[in-house]
Amino acid sequence: MSMPTPSPASEAPRQLTVPLPPKIDPEDHQYIEFASSSTHLVLGCNNSVSIYSLPAFDLVDTISPGRLLRYFDPLRVYERLLVVICDSYESEDPFKECCFLYIWDLSSREHIGTVIYNVNRTQILMSVSLPLAETPDDGERSSEPLKRPRDPFLILCVQANGTLAELETYVLSHQDKKSVEGCIERTREPMVMTPAATICSVHLVYCLASMGRTALTGGWDRTVRAWDIIVGNCQMVFIGDSDSD
């Protein structure tokens, strides 16, 4: 009597071994950060970030963007874009703590730029808005054709001391993929980026998400607001339950 074939769910999970770079010793470094996408695995420790290709787990790049900011998920991958949140940046104001975002293109293997984050680091609200694919009905519901961004946007929510927030948008130039051979260790001077646009007086924000040209902010006023990051205004407000009970 033949036995039924076990389902894939009953099989033992596959174990993978990732070779760590020589400079990372698990016994000396208790905090090894990681993030991944369908094409890359990123490991970070102290001021070093190692990038592996998937599914081969080949080490393709080692970069030194700066000292990783602990406890804030310092490695974030958005498809082909890697954002590394690094601790401390020299500020003209000695009483203002700064961190910075180091942005790396995983496909072209290039440093796109660095964004200075001049606010309280207890909460870092950021999102990368990726371009949406065009659909046949785009623009049919309005008299003007819908303008879609061709490049990704980095969106930062900047607020301090209980003031109304601002949304800063940065254009992340989408370079064509280049053929680069070998594992390269790179340390570069930061190319500081400036905002392409700023949306002022948003509201007190505690969460942020985005897609295409739309950013969503969730506020302490129990509202969710949809912002057009191209035009720079609020398109819709969703009001939640205001009953304190």
Coordinates of N, CA and C in Angstrom, one line a residue:
M1 N 0.9 -1.2 0.0 CA 0.0 0.0 0.0 C 0.9 1.2 0.0
S2 N 0.7 2.1 -1.0 CA 1.5 3.3 -1.1 C 1.1 4.4 -0.1
M3 N 2.1 5.1 0.4 CA 1.8 6.1 1.4 C 1.6 7.5 0.6
P4 N 0.7 8.3 1.0 CA 0.5 9.6 0.4 C 1.7 10.5 0.5
T5 N 2.0 11.2 -0.5 CA 3.1 12.2 -0.5 C 2.9 13.3 0.5
P6 N 3.8 13.6 1.4 CA 3.5 14.6 2.4 C 3.5 16.0 1.7
S7 N 2.6 16.8 2.2 CA 2.5 18.2 1.6 C 3.7 19.0 1.9
P8 N 4.0 20.0 1.1 CA 5.2 20.9 1.3 C 5.2 21.5 2.7
A9 N 4.0 21.8 3.2 CA 3.9 22.4 4.5 C 4.5 21.6 5.7
S10 N 4.4 20.2 5.4 CA 4.9 19.3 6.5 C 6.4 19.0 6.4
E11 N 7.0 19.5 5.3 CA 8.5 19.3 5.2 C 9.2 20.2 6.1
A12 N 10.4 19.8 6.5 CA 11.3 20.6 7.4 C 11.7 21.9 6.6
P13 N 11.7 23.0 7.4 CA 12.1 24.3 6.7 C 13.5 24.2 6.2
R14 N 13.8 24.8 5.1 CA 15.1 24.8 4.5 C 16.0 25.8 5.2
Q15 N 17.2 25.3 5.6 CA 18.1 26.1 6.3 C 19.2 26.6 5.3
L16 N 19.5 27.9 5.4 CA 20.5 28.6 4.6 C 21.6 29.2 5.5
T17 N 22.8 29.1 5.0 CA 23.9 29.6 5.7 C 24.5 30.8 4.9
V18 N 24.5 32.0 5.5 CA 25.0 33.2 4.9 C 26.4 33.5 5.4
P19 N 27.5 33.5 4.6 CA 28.8 33.8 5.1 C 28.9 35.2 5.4
L20 N 29.3 35.5 6.7 CA 29.5 36.9 7.1 C 30.9 37.4 6.7
P21 N 30.9 38.7 6.4 CA 32.2 39.3 6.1 C 33.2 39.1 7.3
P22 N 34.5 39.1 7.0 CA 35.5 38.9 8.1 C 35.4 40.0 9.2
K23 N 35.0 41.2 8.9 CA 34.9 42.3 9.9 C 33.8 42.1 10.8
I24 N 32.8 41.2 10.5 CA 31.7 41.1 11.4 C 31.8 39.8 12.2
D25 N 32.0 39.9 13.5 CA 32.2 38.7 14.4 C 30.9 38.6 15.3
P26 N 30.1 37.6 15.1 CA 28.8 37.5 15.9 C 29.1 37.6 17.4
E27 N 30.2 37.1 17.8 CA 30.5 37.1 19.3 C 30.8 38.5 19.8
D28 N 31.3 39.4 18.9 CA 31.6 40.7 19.3 C 30.5 41.7 19.0
H29 N 29.7 41.4 18.0 CA 28.6 42.3 17.6 C 27.2 41.6 17.8
Q30 N 26.6 41.9 18.9 CA 25.3 41.3 19.2 C 24.2 41.9 18.3
Y31 N 24.3 43.0 17.7 CA 23.3 43.6 16.9 C 23.7 43.6 15.5
I32 N 23.2 42.6 14.7 CA 23.4 42.5 13.3 C 22.0 42.8 12.6
E33 N 21.9 43.9 12.0 CA 20.7 44.3 11.3 C 20.6 43.7 9.9
F34 N 19.3 43.4 9.5 CA 19.2 42.9 8.2 C 17.9 43.3 7.6
A35 N 17.8 43.3 6.2 CA 16.6 43.6 5.5 C 16.7 42.8 4.2
S36 N 15.6 42.6 3.5 CA 15.7 41.8 2.3 C 14.6 42.2 1.3
S37 N 14.8 41.8 0.1 CA 13.8 41.9 -1.0 C 13.8 40.6 -1.7
S38 N 13.1 40.5 -2.9 CA 13.1 39.3 -3.7 C 14.5 39.1 -4.4
T39 N 15.3 40.1 -4.4 CA 16.6 40.0 -5.2 C 17.8 40.2 -4.3
H40 N 17.7 40.8 -3.1 CA 18.8 41.1 -2.3 C 18.6 40.9 -0.8
L41 N 19.7 40.5 -0.1 CA 19.7 40.5 1.3 C 20.8 41.5 1.8
V42 N 20.5 42.3 2.8 CA 21.4 43.3 3.3 C 21.6 43.0 4.8
L43 N 22.9 43.0 5.1 CA 23.3 42.8 6.5 C 24.1 44.0 6.9
G44 N 23.9 44.5 8.2 CA 24.6 45.7 8.6 C 25.0 45.6 10.1
C45 N 26.2 46.1 10.4 CA 26.7 46.1 11.7 C 27.7 47.3 11.9
N46 N 27.4 48.1 12.9 CA 28.2 49.3 13.2 C 28.2 50.2 12.0
N47 N 29.3 50.4 11.3 CA 29.3 51.3 10.1 C 29.6 50.5 8.8
S48 N 29.3 49.3 8.8 CA 29.5 48.5 7.6 C 28.2 47.8 7.1
V49 N 27.9 47.8 5.8 CA 26.7 47.2 5.3 C 27.2 46.2 4.1
S50 N 26.7 45.0 4.2 CA 27.1 44.0 3.2 C 25.8 43.6 2.4
I51 N 26.0 43.6 1.1 CA 24.8 43.3 0.2 C 25.0 42.0 -0.5
Y52 N 24.1 41.1 -0.5 CA 24.1 39.8 -1.1 C 23.0 39.7 -2.2
S53 N 23.4 39.0 -3.3 CA 22.4 38.8 -4.3 C 21.6 37.5 -3.9
L54 N 20.3 37.5 -4.3 CA 19.5 36.3 -4.1 C 19.0 35.7 -5.4
P55 N 18.9 34.4 -5.5 CA 19.0 33.4 -4.4 C 20.4 32.8 -4.2
A56 N 21.4 33.3 -4.9 CA 22.7 32.7 -4.8 C 23.4 33.1 -3.5
F57 N 23.0 34.1 -2.8 CA 23.7 34.6 -1.6 C 25.2 35.0 -1.8
D58 N 25.4 35.5 -3.0 CA 26.8 36.0 -3.3 C 27.0 37.4 -2.8
L59 N 28.1 37.7 -2.2 CA 28.4 39.0 -1.7 C 28.8 39.9 -2.8
V60 N 28.0 40.9 -3.1 CA 28.2 41.7 -4.3 C 28.8 43.1 -4.0
D61 N 28.5 43.6 -2.8 CA 28.9 45.0 -2.4 C 29.1 45.0 -0.9
T62 N 30.1 45.8 -0.5 CA 30.3 46.2 0.9 C 30.5 47.7 0.9
I63 N 29.6 48.4 1.7 CA 29.6 49.8 1.7 C 29.8 50.3 3.2
S64 N 30.3 51.5 3.3 CA 30.5 52.1 4.7 C 29.8 53.4 4.7
P65 N 28.5 53.4 4.9 CA 27.8 54.7 4.8 C 27.9 55.5 6.1
G66 N 28.2 54.9 7.2 CA 28.3 55.6 8.5 C 27.8 54.7 9.6
R67 N 27.8 55.1 10.8 CA 27.3 54.3 11.9 C 25.8 54.1 11.9
L68 N 25.4 52.9 11.9 CA 24.0 52.6 11.8 C 23.3 53.0 13.1
L69 N 22.1 53.6 12.9 CA 21.3 54.0 14.0 C 20.5 52.8 14.6
R70 N 20.8 52.5 15.8 CA 20.2 51.3 16.5 C 18.7 51.5 16.8
Y71 N 18.0 50.4 16.9 CA 16.6 50.3 17.4 C 15.6 51.0 16.5
F72 N 16.0 51.4 15.3 CA 15.0 52.1 14.4 C 14.9 51.4 13.0
D73 N 15.2 50.1 13.0 CA 15.3 49.4 11.7 C 16.1 50.2 10.7
P74 N 17.4 50.3 10.9 CA 18.2 51.2 10.1 C 18.4 50.8 8.6
L75 N 18.0 49.5 8.3 CA 18.1 49.1 6.9 C 16.7 48.9 6.3
R76 N 16.4 49.6 5.3 CA 15.1 49.4 4.7 C 15.2 49.3 3.2
V77 N 14.6 48.3 2.6 CA 14.7 48.0 1.2 C 13.4 48.3 0.5
Y78 N 13.4 49.1 -0.6 CA 12.2 49.3 -1.4 C 12.6 48.9 -2.8
E79 N 12.3 47.7 -3.2 CA 12.6 47.1 -4.5 C 14.1 47.3 -4.7
R80 N 14.5 48.2 -5.6 CA 15.9 48.3 -6.0 C 16.6 49.4 -5.1
L81 N 15.9 50.0 -4.2 CA 16.5 51.1 -3.4 C 16.7 50.6 -2.0
L82 N 17.9 50.9 -1.5 CA 18.3 50.7 -0.1 C 18.4 52.0 0.7
V83 N 17.7 52.2 1.8 CA 17.9 53.3 2.6 C 18.5 52.9 3.9
V84 N 19.7 53.5 4.2 CA 20.4 53.2 5.5 C 20.3 54.4 6.4
I85 N 19.8 54.2 7.6 CA 19.6 55.3 8.5 C 20.8 55.3 9.4
C86 N 21.6 56.4 9.4 CA 22.9 56.4 10.1 C 22.8 57.5 11.2
D87 N 23.6 57.2 12.2 CA 23.6 58.1 13.4 C 24.5 59.3 13.3
S88 N 24.0 60.4 13.8 CA 24.8 61.6 14.0 C 25.3 62.2 12.6
Y89 N 25.1 63.5 12.5 CA 25.6 64.3 11.4 C 26.0 65.6 11.9
E90 N 27.1 66.2 11.5 CA 27.5 67.5 12.0 C 26.5 68.6 11.7
S91 N 25.9 69.2 12.7 CA 24.9 70.2 12.5 C 25.5 71.6 13.0
E92 N 25.0 72.6 12.3 CA 25.4 74.0 12.7 C 24.8 74.3 14.1
D93 N 23.7 73.7 14.5 CA 23.1 73.9 15.8 C 23.6 72.9 16.7
P94 N 24.4 73.3 17.8 CA 24.9 72.2 18.7 C 23.8 71.6 19.5
F95 N 22.6 72.2 19.6 CA 21.6 71.6 20.4 C 20.6 70.7 19.6
K96 N 20.9 70.6 18.4 CA 20.0 69.8 17.5 C 20.7 68.5 17.1
E97 N 20.0 67.4 17.4 CA 20.5 66.1 17.1 C 20.1 65.8 15.6
C98 N 21.0 65.2 14.9 CA 20.8 64.9 13.5 C 21.1 63.5 13.2
C99 N 20.4 62.9 12.3 CA 20.8 61.6 11.7 C 20.8 61.8 10.2
F100 N 21.2 60.8 9.4 CA 21.1 61.0 8.0 C 20.7 59.7 7.3
L101 N 20.1 59.8 6.1 CA 19.7 58.7 5.3 C 20.6 58.5 4.1
Y102 N 21.3 57.4 4.1 CA 22.2 57.1 3.0 C 21.4 56.2 2.0
I103 N 21.3 56.7 0.7 CA 20.5 56.0 -0.3 C 21.3 55.3 -1.3
W104 N 21.1 54.0 -1.5 CA 21.9 53.2 -2.4 C 21.0 52.5 -3.4
D105 N 21.4 52.5 -4.7 CA 20.7 51.8 -5.8 C 21.3 50.4 -5.9
L106 N 20.5 49.4 -5.5 CA 21.0 48.0 -5.5 C 21.3 47.5 -6.9
S107 N 20.6 48.0 -7.9 CA 20.7 47.5 -9.3 C 22.0 48.1 -10.0
S108 N 22.0 49.4 -9.9 CA 23.2 50.1 -10.6 C 24.4 50.1 -9.7
R109 N 24.2 49.8 -8.4 CA 25.3 49.7 -7.4 C 26.0 51.1 -7.2
E110 N 25.1 52.1 -7.0 CA 25.6 53.4 -6.9 C 25.0 54.1 -5.7
H111 N 25.7 55.0 -5.1 CA 25.2 55.9 -4.1 C 24.4 57.0 -4.7
I112 N 23.1 57.1 -4.5 CA 22.3 58.1 -5.1 C 22.4 59.5 -4.4
G113 N 22.4 59.5 -3.0 CA 22.5 60.7 -2.3 C 22.3 60.5 -0.8
T114 N 22.5 61.6 -0.1 CA 22.3 61.5 1.4 C 21.3 62.6 1.8
V115 N 20.4 62.3 2.7 CA 19.4 63.3 3.2 C 19.6 63.5 4.7
I116 N 19.7 64.7 5.1 CA 19.9 65.0 6.5 C 18.6 65.1 7.2
Y117 N 18.4 64.5 8.3 CA 17.2 64.4 9.1 C 17.4 65.2 10.4
N118 N 16.9 66.4 10.4 CA 17.2 67.4 11.5 C 16.1 67.4 12.6
V119 N 15.6 66.3 13.0 CA 14.5 66.3 14.0 C 14.8 65.3 15.1
N120 N 13.9 65.3 16.0 CA 14.0 64.3 17.1 C 14.0 62.9 16.6
R121 N 15.0 62.1 17.0 CA 15.1 60.8 16.5 C 14.3 59.7 17.2
T122 N 13.4 60.1 18.1 CA 12.6 59.1 18.8 C 11.6 58.5 17.8
Q123 N 11.3 59.1 16.7 CA 10.4 58.5 15.7 C 10.9 59.0 14.3
I124 N 11.2 58.0 13.4 CA 11.6 58.4 12.1 C 10.5 57.9 11.1
L125 N 9.8 58.9 10.6 CA 8.7 58.6 9.6 C 9.2 58.9 8.2
M126 N 9.2 57.8 7.4 CA 9.7 58.0 6.1 C 9.0 56.9 5.2
S127 N 9.0 57.2 3.9 CA 8.5 56.2 3.0 C 9.1 56.5 1.6
V128 N 9.2 55.4 0.8 CA 9.7 55.6 -0.6 C 8.5 55.3 -1.5
S129 N 8.1 56.2 -2.3 CA 7.0 56.1 -3.2 C 7.5 55.7 -4.5
L130 N 7.1 54.5 -4.9 CA 7.6 53.9 -6.2 C 6.6 54.3 -7.3
P131 N 7.1 54.5 -8.5 CA 6.2 54.8 -9.7 C 5.2 53.6 -9.9
L132 N 4.0 54.0 -10.3 CA 3.0 53.0 -10.6 C 3.0 52.7 -12.1
A133 N 2.7 51.5 -12.5 CA 2.6 51.2 -13.9 C 1.3 51.9 -14.5
E134 N 1.5 52.4 -15.7 CA 0.3 53.1 -16.4 C -0.7 52.0 -16.7
T135 N -2.0 52.5 -16.6 CA -3.1 51.6 -17.0 C -3.9 52.3 -18.1
P136 N -4.7 51.5 -18.9 CA -5.4 52.1 -20.1 C -6.3 53.2 -19.7
D137 N -6.9 53.2 -18.5 CA -7.9 54.2 -18.2 C -7.4 55.4 -17.5
D138 N -6.0 55.6 -17.4 CA -5.4 56.7 -16.8 C -5.9 58.0 -17.5
G139 N -6.4 59.0 -16.7 CA -6.7 60.3 -17.3 C -8.1 60.3 -17.8
E140 N -8.9 59.2 -17.9 CA -10.2 59.2 -18.5 C -11.2 59.8 -17.6
R141 N -11.0 59.8 -16.3 CA -11.9 60.4 -15.3 C -11.8 61.9 -15.1
S142 N -10.8 62.5 -15.7 CA -10.5 63.9 -15.5 C -10.3 64.5 -16.8
S143 N -10.4 65.9 -16.9 CA -10.2 66.6 -18.1 C -8.8 66.7 -18.5
E144 N -7.9 66.5 -17.5 CA -6.4 66.6 -17.8 C -5.8 65.2 -17.6
P145 N -4.8 64.9 -18.4 CA -4.2 63.6 -18.2 C -3.4 63.5 -16.9
L146 N -3.4 62.4 -16.3 CA -2.8 62.2 -15.0 C -1.3 62.1 -15.2
K147 N -0.6 63.0 -14.4 CA 0.8 63.0 -14.5 C 1.4 62.0 -13.5
R148 N 2.2 61.1 -13.9 CA 2.7 60.1 -13.1 C 4.2 60.3 -12.9
P149 N 4.7 60.3 -11.7 CA 6.2 60.4 -11.5 C 7.0 59.3 -12.2
R150 N 8.0 59.6 -12.8 CA 8.9 58.6 -13.5 C 9.9 58.0 -12.5
D151 N 10.3 58.8 -11.5 CA 11.3 58.4 -10.6 C 10.7 58.2 -9.2
P152 N 11.3 57.3 -8.4 CA 10.8 57.2 -7.0 C 11.0 58.5 -6.2
F153 N 10.2 58.6 -5.2 CA 10.2 59.7 -4.3 C 10.5 59.2 -2.9
L154 N 11.4 59.9 -2.2 CA 11.6 59.7 -0.8 C 10.8 60.7 -0.1
I155 N 9.9 60.3 0.9 CA 9.0 61.2 1.6 C 9.4 61.1 3.1
L156 N 9.7 62.3 3.6 CA 10.1 62.4 5.0 C 9.0 63.3 5.7
C157 N 8.6 62.8 6.9 CA 7.7 63.6 7.8 C 8.6 64.3 8.8
V158 N 8.6 65.6 8.8 CA 9.4 66.4 9.7 C 8.5 67.1 10.7
Q159 N 8.7 66.8 11.9 CA 7.9 67.5 13.0 C 8.7 67.5 14.3
A160 N 8.6 68.5 15.0 CA 9.3 68.6 16.3 C 8.5 69.4 17.3
N161 N 8.7 69.0 18.6 CA 8.1 69.7 19.7 C 6.6 69.9 19.6
G162 N 5.9 68.9 19.0 CA 4.4 69.0 18.9 C 3.9 69.9 17.9
T163 N 4.7 70.4 17.0 CA 4.2 71.3 16.0 C 3.6 70.6 14.8
L164 N 2.9 71.3 13.9 CA 2.3 70.6 12.8 C 3.5 70.1 11.9
A165 N 3.3 69.0 11.3 CA 4.3 68.3 10.5 C 4.4 68.9 9.1
E166 N 5.6 68.7 8.5 CA 5.8 69.0 7.1 C 6.2 67.7 6.4
L167 N 5.8 67.6 5.1 CA 6.2 66.5 4.3 C 7.2 67.0 3.3
E168 N 8.4 66.4 3.3 CA 9.5 66.8 2.4 C 9.6 65.6 1.4
T169 N 9.7 66.0 0.1 CA 9.8 65.0 -0.9 C 11.2 65.2 -1.6
Y170 N 11.8 64.1 -1.9 CA 13.1 64.0 -2.6 C 13.0 63.1 -3.8
V171 N 13.5 63.6 -4.9 CA 13.5 62.7 -6.1 C 14.7 61.8 -6.1
L172 N 14.5 60.5 -6.3 CA 15.6 59.6 -6.3 C 15.8 59.2 -7.8
S173 N 16.8 59.7 -8.4 CA 17.0 59.5 -9.8 C 17.2 58.0 -10.1
H174 N 16.5 57.5 -11.0 CA 16.4 56.1 -11.3 C 17.4 55.8 -12.5
Q175 N 18.6 55.4 -12.1 CA 19.6 55.2 -13.2 C 19.4 53.8 -13.8
D176 N 19.9 53.7 -15.0 CA 19.8 52.4 -15.7 C 20.8 51.5 -15.1
K177 N 20.5 50.2 -15.1 CA 21.4 49.2 -14.5 C 22.7 49.1 -15.3
K178 N 23.8 49.1 -14.5 CA 25.1 49.0 -15.1 C 25.7 47.7 -14.8
S179 N 26.6 47.2 -15.7 CA 27.3 46.0 -15.5 C 28.6 46.3 -14.7
V180 N 28.6 45.9 -13.4 CA 29.7 46.1 -12.5 C 30.1 44.7 -12.0
E181 N 31.4 44.3 -12.2 CA 31.9 43.0 -11.9 C 32.6 43.1 -10.5
G182 N 32.5 42.0 -9.8 CA 33.3 41.9 -8.6 C 32.7 42.5 -7.4
C183 N 33.2 42.2 -6.2 CA 32.8 42.7 -4.9 C 33.6 44.0 -4.7
I184 N 33.0 45.1 -4.5 CA 33.6 46.4 -4.3 C 33.3 47.0 -3.0
E185 N 34.3 47.4 -2.2 CA 34.1 48.1 -1.0 C 34.1 49.5 -1.2
R186 N 33.0 50.3 -0.8 CA 32.9 51.7 -1.2 C 32.7 52.5 0.0
T187 N 33.4 53.6 0.1 CA 33.2 54.6 1.1 C 33.3 56.0 0.4
R188 N 32.2 56.7 0.4 CA 32.1 57.9 -0.4 C 31.7 59.1 0.5
E189 N 32.1 60.3 0.1 CA 31.6 61.5 0.8 C 30.1 61.7 0.5
P190 N 29.4 62.1 1.5 CA 27.9 62.2 1.3 C 27.6 63.3 0.2
M191 N 26.7 62.9 -0.7 CA 26.1 63.9 -1.6 C 24.8 64.3 -1.1
V192 N 24.8 65.5 -0.4 CA 23.6 65.9 0.3 C 22.5 66.4 -0.7
M193 N 21.3 65.8 -0.5 CA 20.2 66.2 -1.3 C 19.3 67.2 -0.7
T194 N 18.6 68.0 -1.5 CA 17.7 69.0 -1.0 C 16.3 68.7 -1.4
P195 N 15.3 69.1 -0.6 CA 13.9 68.7 -1.0 C 13.5 69.2 -2.3
A196 N 12.8 68.4 -3.1 CA 12.2 68.9 -4.4 C 10.9 69.7 -4.1
A197 N 10.2 69.4 -3.0 CA 9.0 70.1 -2.6 C 8.7 69.8 -1.1
T198 N 8.0 70.8 -0.5 CA 7.6 70.6 0.9 C 6.1 71.0 1.0
I199 N 5.4 70.1 1.7 CA 4.0 70.3 2.0 C 3.9 70.7 3.5
C200 N 3.5 71.9 3.7 CA 3.5 72.5 5.1 C 2.2 72.3 5.8
S201 N 2.2 72.4 7.1 CA 1.1 72.3 8.0 C 0.2 71.1 7.7
V202 N 0.8 70.0 7.8 CA 0.0 68.7 7.5 C -0.9 68.5 8.7
H203 N -0.5 67.9 9.8 CA -1.1 67.7 11.1 C -0.1 66.9 11.9
L204 N -0.5 66.6 13.1 CA 0.4 65.8 14.0 C 0.3 64.4 13.5
V205 N 1.4 63.9 13.0 CA 1.5 62.6 12.3 C 2.1 61.5 13.2
Y206 N 1.6 60.3 13.2 CA 2.3 59.2 13.8 C 2.5 58.0 12.9
C207 N 2.0 58.0 11.6 CA 2.4 57.0 10.7 C 2.3 57.6 9.3
L208 N 3.0 57.0 8.4 CA 3.2 57.5 7.0 C 3.3 56.3 6.0
A209 N 2.6 56.4 4.9 CA 2.7 55.4 3.8 C 2.6 56.1 2.5
S210 N 3.0 55.5 1.4 CA 2.9 56.2 0.1 C 2.9 55.2 -1.0
M211 N 2.3 55.6 -2.1 CA 2.3 54.8 -3.3 C 2.1 55.7 -4.5
G212 N 2.9 55.6 -5.5 CA 2.8 56.5 -6.7 C 2.9 58.0 -6.3
R213 N 1.9 58.8 -6.6 CA 2.0 60.2 -6.3 C 1.2 60.5 -5.0
T214 N 0.7 59.5 -4.3 CA -0.1 59.7 -3.1 C 0.6 59.3 -1.8
A215 N 0.6 60.2 -0.9 CA 1.1 59.9 0.5 C -0.1 59.9 1.5
L216 N -0.1 58.9 2.4 CA -1.1 58.8 3.4 C -0.5 59.1 4.8
T217 N -1.1 60.0 5.5 CA -0.6 60.3 6.9 C -1.7 60.0 7.9
G218 N -1.4 59.2 8.9 CA -2.3 59.0 10.0 C -2.0 59.9 11.2
G219 N -2.9 60.7 11.7 CA -2.7 61.7 12.7 C -3.3 61.4 14.0
W220 N -2.7 62.1 15.0 CA -3.3 62.0 16.4 C -4.7 62.6 16.5
D221 N -5.1 63.3 15.4 CA -6.5 63.9 15.4 C -7.5 62.9 14.9
R222 N -7.1 61.6 14.8 CA -8.0 60.5 14.4 C -8.4 60.7 12.9
T223 N -7.5 61.2 12.1 CA -7.8 61.3 10.7 C -6.7 60.7 9.9
V224 N -7.1 60.2 8.7 CA -6.1 59.7 7.7 C -6.3 60.6 6.5
R225 N -5.2 61.2 6.1 CA -5.2 62.2 5.0 C -4.4 61.7 3.8
A226 N -5.0 61.9 2.6 CA -4.3 61.6 1.4 C -3.8 62.8 0.7
W227 N -2.5 62.8 0.5 CA -1.8 64.0 -0.1 C -1.3 63.7 -1.5
D228 N -1.5 64.6 -2.4 CA -0.9 64.6 -3.7 C 0.5 65.2 -3.7
I229 N 1.5 64.4 -3.8 CA 2.9 64.9 -3.6 C 3.3 65.7 -4.8
I230 N 2.6 65.6 -5.9 CA 3.0 66.4 -7.1 C 2.4 67.8 -7.0
V231 N 1.1 67.8 -6.7 CA 0.4 69.1 -6.6 C 0.7 69.8 -5.3
G232 N 0.8 69.0 -4.2 CA 1.2 69.5 -2.9 C 0.0 69.9 -2.0
N233 N -1.2 69.2 -2.2 CA -2.3 69.5 -1.4 C -3.0 68.2 -0.9
C234 N -3.9 68.4 0.0 CA -4.7 67.3 0.6 C -5.9 67.0 -0.4
Q235 N -6.0 65.7 -0.8 CA -7.0 65.3 -1.7 C -8.2 64.8 -1.0
M236 N -8.0 64.2 0.2 CA -9.1 63.5 0.9 C -8.8 63.4 2.4
V237 N -9.8 63.5 3.2 CA -9.6 63.3 4.7 C -10.6 62.2 5.2
F238 N -10.1 61.2 5.8 CA -10.9 60.1 6.4 C -11.0 60.4 7.9
I239 N -12.2 60.5 8.5 CA -12.3 60.9 9.9 C -12.7 59.6 10.6
G240 N -12.0 59.3 11.7 CA -12.3 58.2 12.5 C -13.3 58.5 13.6
D241 N -13.5 57.5 14.5 CA -14.4 57.7 15.6 C -13.8 58.6 16.7
S242 N -14.5 59.7 17.0 CA -13.9 60.6 18.0 C -14.5 60.4 19.4
D243 N -15.2 59.3 19.6 CA -15.8 59.0 20.9 C -14.7 58.6 21.8
S244 N -14.5 59.3 22.9 CA -13.4 58.9 23.9 C -13.6 57.6 24.5
D245 N -14.9 57.1 24.6 CA -15.2 55.8 25.2 C -14.8 54.7 24.3

